[in-house]
mmCIF file of C-alpha atoms in Angstrom:
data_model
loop_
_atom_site.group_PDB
_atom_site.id
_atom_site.type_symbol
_atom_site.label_atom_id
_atom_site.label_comp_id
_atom_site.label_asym_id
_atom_site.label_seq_id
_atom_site.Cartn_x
_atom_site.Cartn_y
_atom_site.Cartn_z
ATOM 1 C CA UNK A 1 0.000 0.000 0.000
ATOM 2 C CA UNK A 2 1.614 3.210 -1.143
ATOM 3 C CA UNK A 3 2.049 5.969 1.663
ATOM 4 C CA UNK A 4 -0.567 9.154 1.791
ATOM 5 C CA UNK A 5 1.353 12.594 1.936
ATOM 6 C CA UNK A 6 -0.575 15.131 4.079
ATOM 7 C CA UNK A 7 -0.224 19.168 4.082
ATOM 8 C CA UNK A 8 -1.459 20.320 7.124
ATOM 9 C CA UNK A 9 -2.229 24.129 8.099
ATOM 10 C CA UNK A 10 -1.796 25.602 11.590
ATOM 11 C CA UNK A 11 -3.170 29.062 11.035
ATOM 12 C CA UNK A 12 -0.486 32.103 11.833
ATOM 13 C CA UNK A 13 2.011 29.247 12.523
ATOM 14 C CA UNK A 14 3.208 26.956 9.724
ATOM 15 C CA UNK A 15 2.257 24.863 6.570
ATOM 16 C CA UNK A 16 4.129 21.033 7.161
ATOM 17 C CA UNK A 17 3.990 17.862 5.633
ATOM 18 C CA UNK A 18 3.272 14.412 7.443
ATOM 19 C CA UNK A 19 2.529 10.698 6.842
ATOM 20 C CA UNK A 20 0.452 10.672 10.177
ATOM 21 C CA UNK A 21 -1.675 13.305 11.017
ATOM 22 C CA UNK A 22 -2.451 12.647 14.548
ATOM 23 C CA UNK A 23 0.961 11.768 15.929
ATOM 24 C CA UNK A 24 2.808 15.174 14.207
ATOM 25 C CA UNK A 25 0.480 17.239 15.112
ATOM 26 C CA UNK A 26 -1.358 16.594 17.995
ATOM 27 C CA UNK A 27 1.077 13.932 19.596
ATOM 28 C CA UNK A 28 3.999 15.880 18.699
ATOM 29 C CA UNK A 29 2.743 19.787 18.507
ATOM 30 C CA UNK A 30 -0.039 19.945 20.647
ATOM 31 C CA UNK A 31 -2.991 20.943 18.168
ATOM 32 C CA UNK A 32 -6.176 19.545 18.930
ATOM 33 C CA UNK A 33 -8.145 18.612 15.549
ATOM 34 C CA UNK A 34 -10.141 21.900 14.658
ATOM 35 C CA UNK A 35 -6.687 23.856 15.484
ATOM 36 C CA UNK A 36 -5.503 22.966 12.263
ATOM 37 C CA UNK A 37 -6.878 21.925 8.615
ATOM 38 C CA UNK A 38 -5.722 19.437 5.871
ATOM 39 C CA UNK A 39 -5.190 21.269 2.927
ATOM 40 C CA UNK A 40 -4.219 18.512 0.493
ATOM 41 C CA UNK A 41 -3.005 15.015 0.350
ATOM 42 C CA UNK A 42 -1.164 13.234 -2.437
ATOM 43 C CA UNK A 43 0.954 9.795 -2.810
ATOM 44 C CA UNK A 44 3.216 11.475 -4.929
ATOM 45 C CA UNK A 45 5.980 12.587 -2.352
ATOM 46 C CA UNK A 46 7.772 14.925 -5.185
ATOM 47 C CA UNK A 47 4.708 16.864 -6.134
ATOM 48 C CA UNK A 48 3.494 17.473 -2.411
ATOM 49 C CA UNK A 49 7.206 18.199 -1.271
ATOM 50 C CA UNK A 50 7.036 20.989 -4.387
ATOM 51 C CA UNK A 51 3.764 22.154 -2.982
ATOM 52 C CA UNK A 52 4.503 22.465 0.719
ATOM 53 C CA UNK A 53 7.216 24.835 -0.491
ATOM 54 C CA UNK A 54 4.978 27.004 -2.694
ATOM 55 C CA UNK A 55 1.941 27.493 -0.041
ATOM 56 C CA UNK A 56 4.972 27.911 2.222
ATOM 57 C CA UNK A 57 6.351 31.145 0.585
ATOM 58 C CA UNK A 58 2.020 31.892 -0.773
ATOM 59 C CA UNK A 59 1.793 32.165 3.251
ATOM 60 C CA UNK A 60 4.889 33.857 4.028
ATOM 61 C CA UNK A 61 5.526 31.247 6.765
ATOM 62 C CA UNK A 62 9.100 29.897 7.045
ATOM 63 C CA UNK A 63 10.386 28.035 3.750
ATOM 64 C CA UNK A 64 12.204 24.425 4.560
ATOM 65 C CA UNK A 65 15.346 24.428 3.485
ATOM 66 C CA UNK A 66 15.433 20.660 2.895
ATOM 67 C CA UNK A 67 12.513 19.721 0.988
ATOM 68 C CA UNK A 68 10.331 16.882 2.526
ATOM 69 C CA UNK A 69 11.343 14.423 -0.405
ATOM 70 C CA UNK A 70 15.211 15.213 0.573
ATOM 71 C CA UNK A 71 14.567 14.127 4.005
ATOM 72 C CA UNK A 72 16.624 10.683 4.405
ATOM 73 C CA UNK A 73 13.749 9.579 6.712
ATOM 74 C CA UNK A 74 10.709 10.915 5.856
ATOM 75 C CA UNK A 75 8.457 9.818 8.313
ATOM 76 C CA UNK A 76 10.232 11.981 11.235
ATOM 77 C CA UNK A 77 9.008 10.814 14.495
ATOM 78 C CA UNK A 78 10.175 7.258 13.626
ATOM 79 C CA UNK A 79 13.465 7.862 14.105
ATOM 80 C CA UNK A 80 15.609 4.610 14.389
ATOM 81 C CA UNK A 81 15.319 3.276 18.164
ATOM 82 C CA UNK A 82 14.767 6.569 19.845
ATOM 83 C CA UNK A 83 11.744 8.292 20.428
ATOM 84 C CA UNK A 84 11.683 11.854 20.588
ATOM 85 C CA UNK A 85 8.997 14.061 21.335
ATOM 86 C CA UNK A 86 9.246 17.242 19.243
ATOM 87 C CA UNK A 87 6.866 20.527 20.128
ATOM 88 C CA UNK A 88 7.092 24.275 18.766
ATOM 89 C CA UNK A 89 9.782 25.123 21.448
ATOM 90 C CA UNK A 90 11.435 21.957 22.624
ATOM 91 C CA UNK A 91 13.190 18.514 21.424
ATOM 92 C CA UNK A 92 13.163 16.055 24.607
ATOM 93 C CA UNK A 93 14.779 13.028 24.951
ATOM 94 C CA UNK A 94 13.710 9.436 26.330
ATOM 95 C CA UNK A 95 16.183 9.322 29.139
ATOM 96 C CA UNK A 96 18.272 11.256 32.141
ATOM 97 C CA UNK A 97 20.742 13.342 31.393
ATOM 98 C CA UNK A 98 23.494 10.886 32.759
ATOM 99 C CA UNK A 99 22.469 8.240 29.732
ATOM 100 C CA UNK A 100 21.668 10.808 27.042
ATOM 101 C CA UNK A 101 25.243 10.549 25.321
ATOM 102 C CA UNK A 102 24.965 6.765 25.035
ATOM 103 C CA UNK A 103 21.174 7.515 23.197
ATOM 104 C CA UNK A 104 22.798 10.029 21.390
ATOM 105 C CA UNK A 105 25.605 8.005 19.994
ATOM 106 C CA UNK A 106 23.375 5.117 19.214
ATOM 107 C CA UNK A 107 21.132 6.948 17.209
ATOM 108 C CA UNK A 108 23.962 9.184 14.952
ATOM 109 C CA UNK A 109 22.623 10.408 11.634
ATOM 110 C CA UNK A 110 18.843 10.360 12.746
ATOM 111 C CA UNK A 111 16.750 13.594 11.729
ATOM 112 C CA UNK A 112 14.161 15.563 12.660
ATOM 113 C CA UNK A 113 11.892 18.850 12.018
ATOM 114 C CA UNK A 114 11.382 21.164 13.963
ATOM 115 C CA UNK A 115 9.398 24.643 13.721
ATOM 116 C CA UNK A 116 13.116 26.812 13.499
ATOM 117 C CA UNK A 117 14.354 23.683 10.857
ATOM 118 C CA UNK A 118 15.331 20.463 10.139
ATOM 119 C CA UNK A 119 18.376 18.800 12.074
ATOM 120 C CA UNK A 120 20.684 16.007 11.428
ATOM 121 C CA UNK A 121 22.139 14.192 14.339
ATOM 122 C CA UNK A 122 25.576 14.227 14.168
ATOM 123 C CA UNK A 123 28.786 14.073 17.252
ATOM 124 C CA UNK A 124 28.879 17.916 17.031
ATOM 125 C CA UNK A 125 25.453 18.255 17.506
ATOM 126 C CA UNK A 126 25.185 15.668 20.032
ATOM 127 C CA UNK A 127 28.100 17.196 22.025
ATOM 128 C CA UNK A 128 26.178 20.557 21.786
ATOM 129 C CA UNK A 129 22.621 18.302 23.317
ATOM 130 C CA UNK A 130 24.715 17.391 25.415
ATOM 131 C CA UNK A 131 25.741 20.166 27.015
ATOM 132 C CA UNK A 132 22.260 22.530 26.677
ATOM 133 C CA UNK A 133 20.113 19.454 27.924
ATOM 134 C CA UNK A 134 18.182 20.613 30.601
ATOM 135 C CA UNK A 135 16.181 17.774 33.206
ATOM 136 C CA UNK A 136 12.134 17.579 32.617
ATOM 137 C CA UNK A 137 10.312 19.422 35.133
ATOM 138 C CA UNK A 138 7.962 16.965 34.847
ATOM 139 C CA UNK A 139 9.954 13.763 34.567
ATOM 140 C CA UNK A 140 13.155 12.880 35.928
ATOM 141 C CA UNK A 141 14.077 10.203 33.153
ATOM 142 C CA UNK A 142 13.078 12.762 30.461
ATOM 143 C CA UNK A 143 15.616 15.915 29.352
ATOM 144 C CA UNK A 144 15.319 18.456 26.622
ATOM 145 C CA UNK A 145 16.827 21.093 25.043
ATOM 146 C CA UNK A 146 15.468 24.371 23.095
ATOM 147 C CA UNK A 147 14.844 24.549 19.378
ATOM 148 C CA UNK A 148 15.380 27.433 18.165
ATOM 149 C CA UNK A 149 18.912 27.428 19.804
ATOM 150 C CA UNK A 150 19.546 23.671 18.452
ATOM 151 C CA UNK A 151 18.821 24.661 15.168
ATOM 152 C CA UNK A 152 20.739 28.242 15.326
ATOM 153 C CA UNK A 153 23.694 25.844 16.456
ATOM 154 C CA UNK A 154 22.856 23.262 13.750
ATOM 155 C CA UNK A 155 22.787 25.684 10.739
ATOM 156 C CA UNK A 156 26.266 27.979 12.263
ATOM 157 C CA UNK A 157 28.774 25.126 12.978
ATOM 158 C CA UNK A 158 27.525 21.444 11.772
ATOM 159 C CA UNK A 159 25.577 21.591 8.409
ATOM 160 C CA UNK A 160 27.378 24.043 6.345
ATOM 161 C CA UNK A 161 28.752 21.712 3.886
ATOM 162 C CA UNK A 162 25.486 20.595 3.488
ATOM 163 C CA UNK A 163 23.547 23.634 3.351
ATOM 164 C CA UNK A 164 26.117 24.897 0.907
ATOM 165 C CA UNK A 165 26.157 21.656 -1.617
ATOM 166 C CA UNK A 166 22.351 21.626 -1.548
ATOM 167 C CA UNK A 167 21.720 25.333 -2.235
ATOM 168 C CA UNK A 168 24.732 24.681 -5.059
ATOM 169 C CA UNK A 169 22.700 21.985 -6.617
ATOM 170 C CA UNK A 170 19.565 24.421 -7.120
ATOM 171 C CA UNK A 171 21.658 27.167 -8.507
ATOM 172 C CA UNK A 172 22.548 24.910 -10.847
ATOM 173 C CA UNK A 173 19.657 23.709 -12.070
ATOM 174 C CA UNK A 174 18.733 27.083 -12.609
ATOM 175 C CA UNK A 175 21.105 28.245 -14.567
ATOM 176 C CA UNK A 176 20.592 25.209 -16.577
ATOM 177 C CA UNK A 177 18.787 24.855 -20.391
ATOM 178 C CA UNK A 178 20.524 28.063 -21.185
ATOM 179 C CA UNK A 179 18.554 30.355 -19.414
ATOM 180 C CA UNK A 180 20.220 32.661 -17.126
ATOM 181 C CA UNK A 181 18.993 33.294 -13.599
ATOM 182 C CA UNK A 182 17.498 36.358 -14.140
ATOM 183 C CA UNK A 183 15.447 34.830 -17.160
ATOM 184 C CA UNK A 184 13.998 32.379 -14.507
ATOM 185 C CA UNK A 185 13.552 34.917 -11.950
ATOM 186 C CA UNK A 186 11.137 36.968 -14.979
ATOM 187 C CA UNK A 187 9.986 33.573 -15.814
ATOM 188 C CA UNK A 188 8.813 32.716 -11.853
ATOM 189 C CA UNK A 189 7.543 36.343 -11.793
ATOM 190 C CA UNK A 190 5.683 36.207 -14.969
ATOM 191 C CA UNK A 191 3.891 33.353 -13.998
ATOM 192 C CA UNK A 192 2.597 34.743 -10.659
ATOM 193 C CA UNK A 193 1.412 37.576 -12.167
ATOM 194 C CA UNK A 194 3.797 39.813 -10.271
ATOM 195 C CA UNK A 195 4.185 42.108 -14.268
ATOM 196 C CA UNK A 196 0.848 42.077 -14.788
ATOM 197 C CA UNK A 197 -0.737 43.627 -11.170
ATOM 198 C CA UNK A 198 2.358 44.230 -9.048
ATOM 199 C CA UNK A 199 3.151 48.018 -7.807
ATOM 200 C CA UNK A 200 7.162 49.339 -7.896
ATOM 201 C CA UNK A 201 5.846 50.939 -4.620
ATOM 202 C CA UNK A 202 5.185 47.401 -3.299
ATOM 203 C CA UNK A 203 8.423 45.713 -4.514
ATOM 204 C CA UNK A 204 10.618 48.575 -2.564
ATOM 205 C CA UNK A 205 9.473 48.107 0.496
ATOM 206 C CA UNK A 206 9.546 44.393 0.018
ATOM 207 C CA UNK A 207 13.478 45.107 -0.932
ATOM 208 C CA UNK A 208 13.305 47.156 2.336
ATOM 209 C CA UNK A 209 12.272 44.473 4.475
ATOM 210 C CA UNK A 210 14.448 41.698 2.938
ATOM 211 C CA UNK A 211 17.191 44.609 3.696
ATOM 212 C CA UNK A 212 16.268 44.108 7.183
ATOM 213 C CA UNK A 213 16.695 40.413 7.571
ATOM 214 C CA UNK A 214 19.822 40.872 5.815
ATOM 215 C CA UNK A 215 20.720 43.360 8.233
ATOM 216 C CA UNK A 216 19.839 40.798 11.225
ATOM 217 C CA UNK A 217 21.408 38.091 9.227
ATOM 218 C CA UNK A 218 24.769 40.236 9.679
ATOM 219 C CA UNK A 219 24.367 40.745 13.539
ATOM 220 C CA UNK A 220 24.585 37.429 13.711
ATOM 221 C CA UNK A 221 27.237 36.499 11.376
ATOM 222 C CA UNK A 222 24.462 33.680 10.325
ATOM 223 C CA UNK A 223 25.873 32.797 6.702
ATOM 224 C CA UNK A 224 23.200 30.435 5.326
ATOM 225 C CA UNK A 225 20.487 33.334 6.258
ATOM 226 C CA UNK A 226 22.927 36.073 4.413
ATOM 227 C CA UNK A 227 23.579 33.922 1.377
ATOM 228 C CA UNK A 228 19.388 33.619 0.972
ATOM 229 C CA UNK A 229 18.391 37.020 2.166
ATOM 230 C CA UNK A 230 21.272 38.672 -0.755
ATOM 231 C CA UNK A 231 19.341 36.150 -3.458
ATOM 232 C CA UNK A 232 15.598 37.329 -2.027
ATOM 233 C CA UNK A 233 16.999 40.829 -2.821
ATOM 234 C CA UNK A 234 18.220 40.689 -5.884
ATOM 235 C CA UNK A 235 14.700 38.754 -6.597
ATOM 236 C CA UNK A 236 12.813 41.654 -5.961
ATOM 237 C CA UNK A 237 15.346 44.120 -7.519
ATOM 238 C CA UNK A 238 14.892 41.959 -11.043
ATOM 239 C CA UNK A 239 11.352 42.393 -10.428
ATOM 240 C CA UNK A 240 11.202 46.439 -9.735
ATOM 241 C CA UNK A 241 13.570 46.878 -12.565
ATOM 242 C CA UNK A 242 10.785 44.830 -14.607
ATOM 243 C CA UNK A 243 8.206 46.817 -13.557
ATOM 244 C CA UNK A 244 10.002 49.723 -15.310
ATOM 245 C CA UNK A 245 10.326 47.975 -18.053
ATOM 246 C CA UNK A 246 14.259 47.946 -17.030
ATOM 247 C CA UNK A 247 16.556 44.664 -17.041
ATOM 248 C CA UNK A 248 18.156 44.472 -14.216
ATOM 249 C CA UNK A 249 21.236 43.324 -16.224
ATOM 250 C CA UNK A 250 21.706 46.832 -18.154
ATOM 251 C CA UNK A 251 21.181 48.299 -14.559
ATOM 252 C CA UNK A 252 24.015 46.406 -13.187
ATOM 253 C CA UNK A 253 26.174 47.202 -16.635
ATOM 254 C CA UNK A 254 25.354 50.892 -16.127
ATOM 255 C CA UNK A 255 26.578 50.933 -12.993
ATOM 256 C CA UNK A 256 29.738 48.649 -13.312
ATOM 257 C CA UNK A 257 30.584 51.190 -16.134
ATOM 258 C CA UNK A 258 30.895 54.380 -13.960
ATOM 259 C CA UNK A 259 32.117 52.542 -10.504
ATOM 260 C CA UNK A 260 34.791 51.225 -12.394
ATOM 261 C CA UNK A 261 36.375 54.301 -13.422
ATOM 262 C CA UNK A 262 35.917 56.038 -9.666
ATOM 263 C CA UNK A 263 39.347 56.213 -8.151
ATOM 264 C CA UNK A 264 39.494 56.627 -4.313
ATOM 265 C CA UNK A 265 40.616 54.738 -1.174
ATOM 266 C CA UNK A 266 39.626 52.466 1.756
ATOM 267 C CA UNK A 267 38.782 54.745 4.842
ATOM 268 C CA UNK A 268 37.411 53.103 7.944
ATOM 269 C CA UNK A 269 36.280 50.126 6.477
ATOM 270 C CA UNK A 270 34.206 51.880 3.325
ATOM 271 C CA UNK A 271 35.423 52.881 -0.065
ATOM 272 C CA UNK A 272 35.720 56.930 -0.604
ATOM 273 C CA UNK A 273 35.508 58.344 -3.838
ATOM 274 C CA UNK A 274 37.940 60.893 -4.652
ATOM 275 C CA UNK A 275 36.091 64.366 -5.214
#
């Protein structure tokens, strides 16, 4: 019997994708039925993976990185021996503190999703568990650590590589049948009718606010979030240039043309012209 792929909707929250309804989202999140809705179910995992992305960014709710049908194990929650229990703020773990490593170590290269991202257990990660685990309030032979700060560590210091040869493979596919990036970009745009009833006004303070998670990004020196707030910018800046019927690549030739006759100096950090 082939497996049923659900998209589930927790309003304000997040658009996910499951095998089993019940146990990821009531078992696992805490959602009573009524606190969420199906919105589609397929046995196709490649076409619902695809379409848990698009509602994702329709929604403006947080886009996986690793799509659902990358997933090495893509029923989650059955993760190898060990059974986690995996809410909106916290990952716990079936035993005390003093036998977590020994879980941990048994159960290298399981993963799991979260509501901050997808993690990959592996001995940096379960050194870092290992140290942030914190004893359940509410059961002595249960510990747990914070998500948001799991994944934070996850994404800075253990899945680079990863991140990096994944986001590598979908820039090249992009760039691929001779098309450049910016073609697809139109293309994308095109198709969601961004030429036809989008407003410049609209697109710049969209650039604005991808500006600002930029801006964050760099506070935090949190690369993977730089490298895809940069792209979401130069998104939007193909499609204000568009909406003056402008190509963003004579923009970016205009401008190489005059910066690269400007003569000046490093001062403090920032390039000064000279007068």
């Amino acid at each position: 019997m082939s497996k049923e792929y659900i998209l589930y909707h927790i309003p304000g929250k997040k658009i996910g994708c499951t095998t089993d309804l019940y146990n990821r989202v009531t078992d696992q999140q805490g959602y009573e039925p009524g606190e969420y809705e199906v919105i589609e179910k397929s046995e196709d995992i490649d076409y619902i993976s695809k379409r848990e992305i698009e509602l994702q960014k329709e929604y403006g709710y947080r886009v996986d990185r690793v799509p659902y049908n990358k997933l090495n194990n893509n029923n989650n929650f059955n993760l190898k021996t060990m059974k986690i229990n995996v809410t909106e703020q916290t990952t716990t773990f079936p035993c005390p503190l003093n036998k977590l490593k020994g879980h941990l170590m048994d159960n290298l290269e399981m993963q799991w999703e979260t509501d901050h991202g997808d993690v990959c257990l592996d001995n940096d990660l379960a050194n870092w568990i290992i140290k942030n685990a914190v004893t359940s309030m509410y059961n002595d032979n249960r510990c747990y650590v914070y998500n948001k700060s799991m994944v934070k560590f996850y994404k800075n210091n253990c899945c680079m590589i990863e991140y990096e040869k994944r986001r590598d493979i979908a820039e090249e596919y992009c760039c691929q049948d001779e098309l450049s990036t910016f073609d697809l970009i139109r293309q994308w745009a095109e198709e969601k009718g961004i030429y036809d009833k989008g407003d410049p006004k609209t697109q710049y303070v969209k650039l604005m606010e991808e500006a600002g998670e930029v801006g964050r990004a760099v506070l935090k020196t949190d690369l993977p979030e730089i490298k895809d707030g940069i792209g979401d910018m130069v998104v939007v800046l193909t499609n204000l240039a568009e909406l003056y019927d402008l190509k963003i690549e004579n923009c970016i030739a205009s401008a190489y043309n005059v910066i690269s006759k400007r003569k000046g100096k490093m001062i403090n950090g920032t390039f000064v012209k000279n007068n």
